[in-house]
mmCIF file of C-alpha atoms in Angstrom:
data_model
loop_
_atom_site.group_PDB
_atom_site.id
_atom_site.type_symbol
_atom_site.label_atom_id
_atom_site.label_comp_id
_atom_site.label_asym_id
_atom_site.label_seq_id
_atom_site.Cartn_x
_atom_site.Cartn_y
_atom_site.Cartn_z
ATOM 1 C CA MET A 1 120.518 19.511 -2.474
ATOM 2 C CA VAL A 2 117.343 17.048 -3.598
ATOM 3 C CA LEU A 3 119.169 13.832 -2.639
ATOM 4 C CA GLN A 4 120.335 14.734 1.338
ATOM 5 C CA THR A 5 116.774 16.400 1.385
ATOM 6 C CA LEU A 6 115.191 12.734 0.393
ATOM 7 C CA ARG A 7 117.724 10.906 2.655
ATOM 8 C CA SER A 8 116.638 13.329 6.005
ATOM 9 C CA LEU A 9 113.309 12.623 5.134
ATOM 10 C CA PHE A 10 113.345 9.129 4.914
ATOM 11 C CA LEU A 11 115.724 8.061 7.811
ATOM 12 C CA GLY A 12 114.134 11.032 9.996
ATOM 13 C CA SER A 13 110.567 8.733 9.118
ATOM 14 C CA ALA A 14 112.294 5.580 10.103
ATOM 15 C CA PHE A 15 113.402 6.628 13.303
ATOM 16 C CA ARG A 16 109.607 8.018 14.070
ATOM 17 C CA ILE A 17 108.085 5.328 12.733
ATOM 18 C CA ALA A 18 110.450 2.827 14.983
ATOM 19 C CA GLY A 19 110.157 4.853 17.625
ATOM 20 C CA THR A 20 106.471 4.881 17.178
ATOM 21 C CA LEU A 21 106.472 1.318 17.364
ATOM 22 C CA VAL A 22 107.733 1.072 20.574
ATOM 23 C CA LEU A 23 105.642 3.226 22.147
ATOM 24 C CA ALA A 24 102.594 1.574 20.714
ATOM 25 C CA VAL A 25 104.330 -1.341 22.161
ATOM 26 C CA ALA A 26 104.426 0.017 25.260
ATOM 27 C CA VAL A 27 101.146 1.342 25.644
ATOM 28 C CA THR A 28 99.913 -2.183 24.358
ATOM 29 C CA ILE A 29 101.612 -3.491 26.985
ATOM 30 C CA ALA A 30 100.962 -1.511 29.936
ATOM 31 C CA GLY A 31 97.171 -1.362 28.927
ATOM 32 C CA ALA A 32 96.812 -5.137 29.040
ATOM 33 C CA PHE A 33 98.245 -5.094 32.269
ATOM 34 C CA GLY A 34 95.759 -2.331 33.367
ATOM 35 C CA ALA A 35 92.710 -4.572 31.789
ATOM 36 C CA GLY A 36 93.780 -7.767 33.093
ATOM 37 C CA VAL A 37 94.463 -9.083 29.981
ATOM 38 C CA LEU A 38 98.183 -9.722 31.105
ATOM 39 C CA GLY A 39 99.042 -10.978 34.358
ATOM 40 C CA VAL A 40 101.543 -9.596 36.861
ATOM 41 C CA LEU A 41 104.452 -10.883 37.677
ATOM 42 C CA THR A 42 105.542 -12.735 41.069
ATOM 43 C CA LEU A 43 108.427 -13.059 42.965
ATOM 44 C CA GLU A 44 108.321 -16.574 44.111
ATOM 45 C CA SER A 45 111.941 -17.386 46.410
ATOM 46 C CA MET A 46 115.295 -16.599 46.820
ATOM 47 C CA ASP A 47 118.018 -17.986 47.718
ATOM 48 C CA ASN A 48 121.090 -16.541 49.063
ATOM 49 C CA GLU A 49 124.783 -18.195 49.083
ATOM 50 C CA PHE A 50 127.936 -17.234 49.509
ATOM 51 C CA GLY A 51 130.546 -17.507 46.875
ATOM 52 C CA ASP A 52 134.214 -15.950 46.334
ATOM 53 C CA VAL A 53 135.856 -14.431 49.471
ATOM 54 C CA ASP A 54 139.451 -12.289 49.920
ATOM 55 C CA ASP A 55 140.371 -10.145 52.666
ATOM 56 C CA GLU A 56 138.290 -7.218 51.477
ATOM 57 C CA ARG A 57 135.521 -8.685 49.985
ATOM 58 C CA THR A 58 132.819 -11.177 50.236
ATOM 59 C CA GLU A 59 130.848 -12.510 47.281
ATOM 60 C CA ILE A 60 126.959 -13.102 47.950
ATOM 61 C CA LEU A 61 124.918 -15.083 44.859
ATOM 62 C CA THR A 62 121.140 -14.633 44.737
ATOM 63 C CA ASP A 63 119.118 -16.582 42.516
ATOM 64 C CA LEU A 64 115.537 -15.071 42.190
ATOM 65 C CA THR A 65 112.495 -17.275 41.176
ATOM 66 C CA ILE A 66 110.130 -15.173 39.096
ATOM 67 C CA HIS A 67 106.773 -16.487 37.617
ATOM 68 C CA ASN A 68 105.515 -14.900 34.875
ATOM 69 C CA PRO A 69 101.876 -16.156 33.877
ATOM 70 C CA ASN A 70 102.034 -14.547 30.829
ATOM 71 C CA PRO A 71 102.440 -16.484 27.212
ATOM 72 C CA ILE A 72 105.088 -13.826 26.152
ATOM 73 C CA GLY A 73 108.426 -12.372 27.563
ATOM 74 C CA LEU A 74 108.501 -9.260 29.138
ATOM 75 C CA GLY A 75 111.666 -7.961 28.041
ATOM 76 C CA SER A 76 110.899 -4.579 27.034
ATOM 77 C CA ALA A 77 108.645 -3.989 30.121
ATOM 78 C CA ASP A 78 111.838 -2.377 32.203
ATOM 79 C CA VAL A 79 111.863 -5.026 34.540
ATOM 80 C CA ASP A 80 114.616 -4.698 37.261
ATOM 81 C CA ALA A 81 115.430 -6.740 40.518
ATOM 82 C CA THR A 82 116.910 -5.197 43.858
ATOM 83 C CA TYR A 83 117.960 -6.905 46.774
ATOM 84 C CA ASP A 84 119.160 -5.545 50.374
ATOM 85 C CA VAL A 85 121.058 -7.931 52.973
ATOM 86 C CA SER A 86 120.721 -6.632 56.790
ATOM 87 C CA MET A 87 122.338 -8.029 60.311
ATOM 88 C CA ASN A 88 120.523 -6.464 63.551
ATOM 89 C CA GLY A 89 120.356 -3.452 61.036
ATOM 90 C CA VAL A 90 123.547 -3.093 59.853
ATOM 91 C CA GLU A 91 123.840 -2.967 56.177
ATOM 92 C CA MET A 92 125.890 -5.648 54.769
ATOM 93 C CA ALA A 93 124.695 -5.584 51.382
ATOM 94 C CA ASN A 94 122.814 -4.512 48.224
ATOM 95 C CA GLY A 95 122.788 -5.710 44.787
ATOM 96 C CA SER A 96 120.845 -5.138 41.612
ATOM 97 C CA GLY A 97 119.836 -6.462 37.910
ATOM 98 C CA GLN A 98 118.682 -4.159 35.456
ATOM 99 C CA ASP A 99 116.686 -4.863 32.088
ATOM 100 C CA ILE A 100 115.645 -8.343 33.338
ATOM 101 C CA THR A 101 114.432 -10.291 30.735
ATOM 102 C CA VAL A 102 111.782 -12.439 31.944
ATOM 103 C CA GLU A 103 110.553 -15.682 30.249
ATOM 104 C CA PRO A 104 106.925 -16.928 29.952
ATOM 105 C CA GLY A 105 106.398 -19.333 32.892
ATOM 106 C CA THR A 106 108.715 -19.618 35.725
ATOM 107 C CA SER A 107 112.376 -18.653 35.250
ATOM 108 C CA THR A 108 115.735 -17.999 37.687
ATOM 109 C CA GLU A 109 117.370 -15.260 37.593
ATOM 110 C CA SER A 110 120.965 -15.197 38.887
ATOM 111 C CA LEU A 111 122.661 -11.742 40.580
ATOM 112 C CA ARG A 112 125.946 -11.037 42.474
ATOM 113 C CA THR A 113 127.138 -8.801 44.881
ATOM 114 C CA GLU A 114 130.528 -8.007 46.719
ATOM 115 C CA MET A 115 129.846 -7.018 50.922
ATOM 116 C CA ARG A 116 132.887 -5.217 51.884
ATOM 117 C CA ASN A 117 134.129 -7.305 54.863
ATOM 118 C CA GLU A 118 135.192 -3.927 57.451
ATOM 119 C CA ARG A 119 131.298 -4.135 57.873
ATOM 120 C CA ILE A 120 132.189 -7.512 59.903
ATOM 121 C CA PRO A 121 133.234 -5.469 62.942
ATOM 122 C CA ASP A 122 130.242 -3.383 63.427
ATOM 123 C CA TRP A 123 127.550 -6.543 62.669
ATOM 124 C CA TRP A 124 129.747 -8.068 65.818
ATOM 125 C CA VAL A 125 128.942 -5.859 68.378
ATOM 126 C CA THR A 126 125.625 -6.097 67.527
ATOM 127 C CA HIS A 127 125.655 -9.216 67.615
ATOM 128 C CA ILE A 128 127.646 -9.318 71.176
ATOM 129 C CA GLU A 129 125.204 -6.819 72.477
ATOM 130 C CA ASN A 130 122.121 -8.953 71.425
ATOM 131 C CA GLY A 131 123.096 -11.816 73.517
ATOM 132 C CA GLU A 132 125.077 -13.535 70.705
ATOM 133 C CA GLU A 133 121.582 -13.751 68.286
ATOM 134 C CA THR A 134 121.807 -12.158 65.255
ATOM 135 C CA HIS A 135 118.154 -11.441 63.118
ATOM 136 C CA VAL A 136 118.944 -11.510 59.621
ATOM 137 C CA GLU A 137 116.916 -9.858 56.831
ATOM 138 C CA ILE A 138 116.907 -10.001 53.325
ATOM 139 C CA ASP A 139 114.880 -8.292 50.719
ATOM 140 C CA ALA A 140 114.236 -8.546 47.308
ATOM 141 C CA THR A 141 112.031 -6.875 44.804
ATOM 142 C CA VAL A 142 111.799 -7.185 41.065
ATOM 143 C CA SER A 143 109.287 -4.081 39.359
ATOM 144 C CA SER A 144 108.552 -2.856 35.901
ATOM 145 C CA GLY A 145 109.006 0.722 35.457
ATOM 146 C CA LEU A 146 106.949 1.246 32.428
ATOM 147 C CA LEU A 147 104.058 -0.845 33.970
ATOM 148 C CA ASP A 148 104.687 1.129 37.276
ATOM 149 C CA ARG A 149 104.338 -2.626 39.334
ATOM 150 C CA SER A 150 106.479 -4.301 41.650
ATOM 151 C CA THR A 151 106.487 -7.695 43.273
ATOM 152 C CA GLU A 152 109.058 -8.125 46.765
ATOM 153 C CA VAL A 153 109.649 -11.128 49.077
ATOM 154 C CA THR A 154 111.515 -11.005 52.746
ATOM 155 C CA ASN A 155 113.796 -14.052 54.495
ATOM 156 C CA GLU A 156 114.352 -13.477 57.566
ATOM 157 C CA GLN A 157 116.448 -15.594 59.811
ATOM 158 C CA THR A 158 117.666 -15.981 63.455
ATOM 159 C CA VAL A 159 121.641 -16.406 63.966
ATOM 160 C CA GLU A 160 122.381 -18.087 67.474
ATOM 161 C CA THR A 161 125.836 -18.642 68.991
ATOM 162 C CA ASP A 162 126.857 -20.045 72.278
ATOM 163 C CA ILE A 163 130.902 -19.360 72.616
ATOM 164 C CA LEU A 164 131.028 -18.943 76.458
ATOM 165 C CA SER A 165 128.790 -21.264 78.594
ATOM 166 C CA ALA A 166 131.161 -24.198 77.797
ATOM 167 C CA PHE A 167 133.462 -22.228 80.067
ATOM 168 C CA ASN A 168 131.513 -22.705 82.875
ATOM 169 C CA SER A 169 132.886 -25.532 84.430
ATOM 170 C CA GLU A 170 133.389 -27.550 88.126
ATOM 171 C CA GLU A 171 135.798 -29.785 86.765
ATOM 172 C CA THR A 172 138.886 -30.076 88.681
ATOM 173 C CA ARG A 173 142.443 -29.457 86.633
ATOM 174 C CA PRO A 174 145.734 -29.904 87.959
ATOM 175 C CA ILE A 175 148.499 -27.722 86.785
ATOM 176 C CA ASN A 176 152.056 -29.050 86.233
ATOM 177 C CA ALA A 177 155.208 -26.556 86.204
ATOM 178 C CA ASP A 178 156.949 -29.786 84.470
ATOM 179 C CA ARG A 179 160.383 -28.327 86.147
ATOM 180 C CA ALA A 180 162.982 -30.392 87.514
ATOM 181 C CA LEU A 181 162.731 -30.156 91.566
ATOM 182 C CA VAL A 182 159.323 -28.781 91.111
ATOM 183 C CA GLU A 183 156.552 -31.547 92.273
ATOM 184 C CA ASP A 184 153.388 -31.923 90.391
ATOM 185 C CA PRO A 185 150.459 -30.627 90.455
ATOM 186 C CA ILE A 186 152.131 -26.961 91.633
ATOM 187 C CA LEU A 187 148.257 -25.865 91.837
ATOM 188 C CA TYR A 188 144.758 -27.665 90.750
ATOM 189 C CA VAL A 189 141.858 -25.226 89.203
ATOM 190 C CA ASN A 190 138.669 -26.358 90.277
ATOM 191 C CA ALA A 191 135.953 -23.949 88.667
ATOM 192 C CA THR A 192 136.180 -21.777 86.103
ATOM 193 C CA ARG A 193 133.499 -19.198 85.018
ATOM 194 C CA GLY A 194 132.876 -16.574 82.068
ATOM 195 C CA GLU A 195 130.997 -14.037 81.098
ATOM 196 C CA TRP A 196 130.932 -11.231 78.397
ATOM 197 C CA ALA A 197 131.969 -7.682 80.377
ATOM 198 C CA GLY A 198 131.090 -5.410 77.590
ATOM 199 C CA VAL A 199 131.407 -4.611 73.317
ATOM 200 C CA ASP A 200 132.888 -1.312 71.481
ATOM 201 C CA GLN A 201 134.294 -1.445 68.268
ATOM 202 C CA GLN A 202 137.350 -1.441 68.833
ATOM 203 C CA HIS A 203 137.296 -4.350 71.260
ATOM 204 C CA THR A 204 135.003 -7.215 73.252
ATOM 205 C CA GLU A 205 135.586 -8.281 76.684
ATOM 206 C CA LEU A 206 135.650 -11.370 78.175
ATOM 207 C CA ARG A 207 135.883 -11.533 82.251
ATOM 208 C CA LEU A 208 136.842 -14.785 83.156
ATOM 209 C CA GLU A 209 137.442 -16.644 86.846
ATOM 210 C CA PHE A 210 139.290 -19.207 87.909
ATOM 211 C CA ASP A 211 139.317 -21.557 91.348
ATOM 212 C CA VAL A 212 142.839 -21.647 91.966
ATOM 213 C CA TYR A 213 143.570 -24.346 94.708
ATOM 214 C CA ASN A 214 147.100 -24.159 96.372
ATOM 215 C CA PRO A 215 147.657 -27.787 97.895
ATOM 216 C CA LYS A 216 151.898 -26.930 98.826
ATOM 217 C CA SER A 217 152.898 -26.082 102.394
ATOM 218 C CA TYR A 218 154.026 -22.377 100.871
ATOM 219 C CA ALA A 219 152.321 -19.631 99.489
ATOM 220 C CA ILE A 220 153.007 -19.271 95.862
ATOM 221 C CA PRO A 221 152.273 -15.633 94.437
ATOM 222 C CA THR A 222 151.327 -14.935 90.811
ATOM 223 C CA SER A 223 152.513 -12.174 89.207
ATOM 224 C CA GLN A 224 150.821 -12.310 85.251
ATOM 225 C CA LEU A 225 148.227 -14.640 83.367
ATOM 226 C CA GLY A 226 148.512 -14.445 79.724
ATOM 227 C CA TYR A 227 146.128 -15.419 77.005
ATOM 228 C CA GLU A 228 146.095 -15.576 73.337
ATOM 229 C CA ILE A 229 142.423 -15.911 71.041
ATOM 230 C CA THR A 230 142.643 -17.739 68.154
ATOM 231 C CA MET A 231 139.761 -18.310 65.612
ATOM 232 C CA ASN A 232 140.390 -21.148 62.799
ATOM 233 C CA GLY A 233 143.803 -20.368 63.364
ATOM 234 C CA VAL A 234 143.582 -16.291 63.586
ATOM 235 C CA THR A 235 144.422 -14.348 65.947
ATOM 236 C CA VAL A 236 141.878 -11.967 67.396
ATOM 237 C CA GLY A 237 143.259 -11.322 71.501
ATOM 238 C CA LEU A 238 146.549 -11.040 72.491
ATOM 239 C CA GLY A 239 147.750 -9.954 75.952
ATOM 240 C CA GLU A 240 148.073 -10.259 80.109
ATOM 241 C CA SER A 241 147.191 -9.688 83.354
ATOM 242 C CA ASP A 242 149.299 -7.954 85.206
ATOM 243 C CA ARG A 243 147.431 -8.497 88.577
ATOM 244 C CA GLU A 244 149.196 -10.139 91.217
ATOM 245 C CA TYR A 245 147.666 -12.890 93.485
ATOM 246 C CA VAL A 246 149.173 -14.551 96.420
ATOM 247 C CA LEU A 247 147.670 -18.377 96.753
ATOM 248 C CA GLN A 248 148.093 -19.129 100.314
ATOM 249 C CA PRO A 249 148.719 -22.946 101.243
ATOM 250 C CA GLY A 250 145.374 -25.139 101.600
ATOM 251 C CA GLU A 251 143.115 -22.377 100.499
ATOM 252 C CA GLU A 252 141.569 -21.813 97.312
ATOM 253 C CA THR A 253 141.385 -18.360 95.747
ATOM 254 C CA THR A 254 139.781 -16.862 92.577
ATOM 255 C CA ILE A 255 141.531 -15.107 89.877
ATOM 256 C CA VAL A 256 139.798 -12.985 87.833
ATOM 257 C CA THR A 257 141.041 -11.412 84.416
ATOM 258 C CA THR A 258 140.020 -9.677 81.641
ATOM 259 C CA THR A 259 140.399 -11.013 78.085
ATOM 260 C CA ARG A 260 140.391 -8.875 75.231
ATOM 261 C CA ILE A 261 139.422 -9.554 71.033
ATOM 262 C CA ASP A 262 140.361 -7.247 69.052
ATOM 263 C CA ASN A 263 137.549 -6.284 66.671
ATOM 264 C CA GLY A 264 139.732 -5.243 63.771
ATOM 265 C CA ASN A 265 140.965 -8.469 63.491
ATOM 266 C CA LEU A 266 137.423 -9.966 63.058
ATOM 267 C CA ASP A 267 137.185 -9.641 59.609
ATOM 268 C CA ASP A 268 140.211 -11.798 59.179
ATOM 269 C CA TRP A 269 138.715 -14.350 61.361
ATOM 270 C CA TRP A 270 135.472 -13.708 58.517
ATOM 271 C CA VAL A 271 137.395 -14.946 55.664
ATOM 272 C CA THR A 272 137.961 -18.127 57.169
ATOM 273 C CA HIS A 273 134.663 -18.729 58.681
ATOM 274 C CA VAL A 274 133.324 -18.276 55.090
ATOM 275 C CA GLU A 275 135.837 -20.802 53.684
ATOM 276 C CA ASN A 276 135.089 -23.038 56.343
ATOM 277 C CA ASP A 277 131.675 -23.363 55.278
ATOM 278 C CA GLU A 278 130.760 -21.047 58.659
ATOM 279 C CA VAL A 279 132.149 -22.939 61.454
ATOM 280 C CA SER A 280 135.390 -21.538 63.303
ATOM 281 C CA ASP A 281 136.869 -23.249 66.219
ATOM 282 C CA LEU A 282 137.490 -21.027 69.187
ATOM 283 C CA ARG A 283 140.672 -21.189 71.110
ATOM 284 C CA ILE A 284 141.756 -19.697 74.481
ATOM 285 C CA GLU A 285 145.191 -20.814 75.706
ATOM 286 C CA PHE A 286 146.357 -19.156 78.961
ATOM 287 C CA ASP A 287 149.957 -19.274 80.752
ATOM 288 C CA ALA A 288 150.865 -17.610 84.167
ATOM 289 C CA THR A 289 154.124 -16.477 85.849
ATOM 290 C CA PHE A 290 154.752 -18.079 89.302
ATOM 291 C CA GLU A 291 157.470 -17.318 91.972
ATOM 292 C CA LEU A 292 158.585 -20.941 93.644
ATOM 293 C CA ALA A 293 159.919 -20.812 97.879
ATOM 294 C CA SER A 294 162.962 -20.790 96.450
ATOM 295 C CA GLY A 295 162.865 -17.570 94.568
ATOM 296 C CA THR A 296 162.603 -18.951 91.250
ATOM 297 C CA THR A 297 160.005 -17.352 88.845
ATOM 298 C CA ILE A 298 158.935 -19.379 86.073
ATOM 299 C CA THR A 299 156.076 -19.285 83.214
ATOM 300 C CA VAL A 300 153.901 -22.291 82.865
ATOM 301 C CA PRO A 301 151.693 -23.226 79.877
ATOM 302 C CA LEU A 302 148.064 -23.449 81.667
ATOM 303 C CA GLU A 303 147.357 -26.695 79.055
ATOM 304 C CA ALA A 304 145.018 -27.972 80.986
ATOM 305 C CA LEU A 305 142.672 -24.856 80.796
ATOM 306 C CA THR A 306 142.864 -24.214 77.472
ATOM 307 C CA TYR A 307 139.410 -23.511 76.320
ATOM 308 C CA GLU A 308 138.283 -24.539 72.808
ATOM 309 C CA GLU A 309 134.341 -24.403 71.220
ATOM 310 C CA THR A 310 132.933 -24.808 67.201
ATOM 311 C CA VAL A 311 131.127 -21.721 66.519
ATOM 312 C CA GLU A 312 128.648 -22.204 63.332
ATOM 313 C CA THR A 313 126.222 -20.096 61.692
ATOM 314 C CA ASP A 314 123.955 -20.590 58.794
ATOM 315 C CA ILE A 315 123.235 -16.558 57.507
ATOM 316 C CA TRP A 316 121.139 -17.751 54.895
ATOM 317 C CA GLY A 317 119.149 -20.300 56.481
ATOM 318 C CA ASN A 318 119.580 -22.787 53.874
ATOM 319 C CA ASP A 319 120.813 -25.628 56.112
ATOM 320 C CA GLU A 320 117.767 -26.692 58.218
ATOM 321 C CA ALA A 321 119.249 -30.098 59.086
ATOM 322 C CA GLY A 322 122.183 -28.308 60.184
ATOM 323 C CA GLU A 323 120.346 -26.262 62.275
ATOM 324 C CA SER A 324 118.691 -29.606 63.937
ATOM 325 C CA ASN A 325 122.701 -30.903 63.855
ATOM 326 C CA SER A 326 123.705 -28.091 66.035
ATOM 327 C CA SER A 327 120.981 -28.649 68.737
ATOM 328 C CA ASP A 328 122.123 -32.225 68.190
ATOM 329 C CA GLY A 329 125.570 -31.039 68.996
ATOM 330 C CA GLU A 330 124.768 -28.552 71.726
ATOM 331 C CA ALA A 331 123.075 -31.699 73.701
ATOM 332 C CA ASN A 332 125.976 -33.952 72.922
ATOM 333 C CA ALA A 333 128.113 -30.887 73.922
ATOM 334 C CA THR A 334 126.520 -30.692 77.586
ATOM 335 C CA ASP A 335 126.338 -34.945 77.685
ATOM 336 C CA GLU A 336 130.503 -34.468 77.346
ATOM 337 C CA THR A 337 130.606 -31.989 80.323
ATOM 338 C CA GLU A 338 128.355 -33.985 82.326
ATOM 339 C CA SER A 339 130.808 -37.068 81.703
ATOM 340 C CA ASP A 340 133.805 -35.313 82.312
ATOM 341 C CA VAL A 341 132.514 -33.796 85.602
ATOM 342 C CA GLU A 342 131.540 -37.262 86.847
ATOM 343 C CA GLY A 343 135.087 -38.646 85.585
ATOM 344 C CA ALA A 344 136.768 -35.667 87.727
ATOM 345 C CA GLU A 345 135.105 -36.748 90.532
ATOM 346 C CA THR A 346 135.436 -40.616 89.880
ATOM 347 C CA ASP A 347 139.396 -39.328 89.917
ATOM 348 C CA ASP A 348 139.263 -37.463 93.156
ATOM 349 C CA GLU A 349 137.146 -39.833 95.033
ATOM 350 C CA THR A 350 140.507 -42.009 93.791
ATOM 351 C CA ASP A 351 142.789 -39.555 94.940
ATOM 352 C CA GLY A 352 140.949 -39.498 98.510
ATOM 353 C CA GLY A 353 141.491 -43.437 98.829
ATOM 354 C CA ALA A 354 144.972 -42.926 97.832
ATOM 355 C CA GLN A 355 145.078 -40.030 100.873
ATOM 356 C CA GLU A 356 144.018 -42.547 103.680
ATOM 357 C CA ASP A 357 146.580 -45.182 102.355
ATOM 358 C CA THR A 358 149.171 -42.907 102.688
ATOM 359 C CA ASP A 359 148.434 -40.880 105.732
ATOM 360 C CA GLY A 360 145.602 -42.411 107.282
ATOM 361 C CA GLY A 361 142.733 -39.991 106.430
ATOM 362 C CA THR A 362 139.416 -40.877 107.226
ATOM 363 C CA ASP A 363 135.796 -40.914 105.661
ATOM 364 C CA GLU A 364 135.551 -36.985 106.475
ATOM 365 C CA ASP A 365 138.973 -36.337 104.274
ATOM 366 C CA THR A 366 137.098 -38.568 101.472
ATOM 367 C CA ASP A 367 133.979 -36.366 101.410
ATOM 368 C CA SER A 368 136.010 -33.260 101.351
ATOM 369 C CA THR A 369 138.072 -34.129 98.648
ATOM 370 C CA GLY A 370 134.882 -34.923 96.867
ATOM 371 C CA ASP A 371 133.270 -31.833 97.639
ATOM 372 C CA ASP A 372 135.726 -29.459 96.232
ATOM 373 C CA GLY A 373 137.563 -31.627 93.280
ATOM 374 C CA GLY A 374 140.819 -31.055 94.008
ATOM 375 C CA GLY A 375 141.425 -29.240 97.606
ATOM 376 C CA GLY A 376 141.931 -32.305 99.782
ATOM 377 C CA ASN A 377 145.025 -33.859 97.422
ATOM 378 C CA ASP A 378 147.887 -34.989 99.201
ATOM 379 C CA ASP A 379 151.034 -34.006 97.739
ATOM 380 C CA GLY A 380 153.341 -35.203 100.469
ATOM 381 C CA ASP A 381 153.581 -31.604 101.384
ATOM 382 C CA GLY A 382 151.666 -31.778 104.888
ATOM 383 C CA SER A 383 147.884 -30.787 103.357
ATOM 384 C CA ASN A 384 145.613 -31.724 106.424
ATOM 385 C CA ASP A 385 141.942 -31.382 107.293
ATOM 386 C CA ASP A 386 142.471 -28.078 108.400
ATOM 387 C CA ASP A 387 143.422 -26.712 104.992
ATOM 388 C CA THR A 388 140.508 -29.127 103.018
ATOM 389 C CA SER A 389 137.940 -26.995 105.789
ATOM 390 C CA SER A 390 139.385 -23.625 104.605
ATOM 391 C CA THR A 391 139.010 -25.085 100.759
ATOM 392 C CA ASP A 392 135.520 -25.933 101.223
ATOM 393 C CA ASP A 393 134.688 -22.873 102.463
ATOM 394 C CA GLY A 394 136.309 -20.664 100.113
ATOM 395 C CA GLU A 395 134.172 -23.188 97.401
ATOM 396 C CA ASN A 396 130.996 -22.055 99.318
ATOM 397 C CA ASP A 397 132.072 -18.189 99.582
ATOM 398 C CA GLU A 398 132.696 -18.918 95.802
ATOM 399 C CA GLU A 399 129.073 -20.453 95.351
ATOM 400 C CA ASP A 400 127.603 -17.388 97.162
ATOM 401 C CA ASP A 401 129.741 -15.076 95.251
ATOM 402 C CA ASP A 402 128.154 -16.992 92.016
ATOM 403 C CA SER A 403 124.997 -16.406 92.606
ATOM 404 C CA LEU A 404 124.997 -13.187 93.294
ATOM 405 C CA LEU A 405 126.998 -12.502 89.912
ATOM 406 C CA GLY A 406 124.348 -14.415 88.367
ATOM 407 C CA LEU A 407 127.552 -16.847 86.594
#
């Protein structure tokens, strides 16, 4: 009984002593901070990058650079770190580190968290609604519960893409059937235009227009225009338009179709985008179903209309040189487009020259060909100057329509 009492008094005293010492240290540290004897922690910078990614989650690695101006570490000062990542106000990830031991001087604390890929469609909606622009905000805070002090830093970054602008083209492209007994080209596409038509939680719509010229002496009905949209090989949109058009001989017709991206597939695309260092290859492929004069119905891959574009992002703003390269890339893309158009004009002039040799066309024919880029092409089926004139009128009308649409 006496032994138990002594043990209880001894151990109780030990615990009380330890507790008193811890409390004394805490009070001393707090008092030292309050008196200005010890300096306050400073969160100097924050660096982020993507880590591993799978079908459901994307790992985010964060390095916090913390400066401790004191000659001692602050492992007992209840130091925690938290950070949040949002994109256009959509919370993408948040993480924390607790009981951080902050060494004297400048040190780096590494944190890691996971972003659920299912949030990607929500972000995508805001990105399209905001004119393909995203405001990325990363907020980090280092705080001490014991000292009731905190320091924070915010990184902000604007991410822009330009997915559809290169689809707007005046380049003339022939459409070949590649079928026996069918003389190619069966059609010419003189221009293409595209714009975002709307976005909701389920779908993103693209409104596409094609100015199609029929050089034949007979009308060509088209009953269906199919499309497939892929990003890094992942199919994000697939469908067809059942609206019928009758392409009159010697005339240009504007075909309008709405394609859709299934937003539910964007989380699958995101995995490939991160794995490919935030670079994606967008591709839109088309096919069309035509009825020829013989009554034969054919489905033709419209390879000349295949649209390809590189989509790059820099979510964390780590690659300033990459941003410059991206800008240069856009300039180069513009130069290439202009070069292609000039090449098309040269080809058209050559076609016009061939037309003069074949049917005795005049300078007026050559000028018309240069204007419509394919409208005056002679395929031996009796296309004449009247047909070319109708094409010119159609293009002028279409240009007026373009200005009204703002395309």
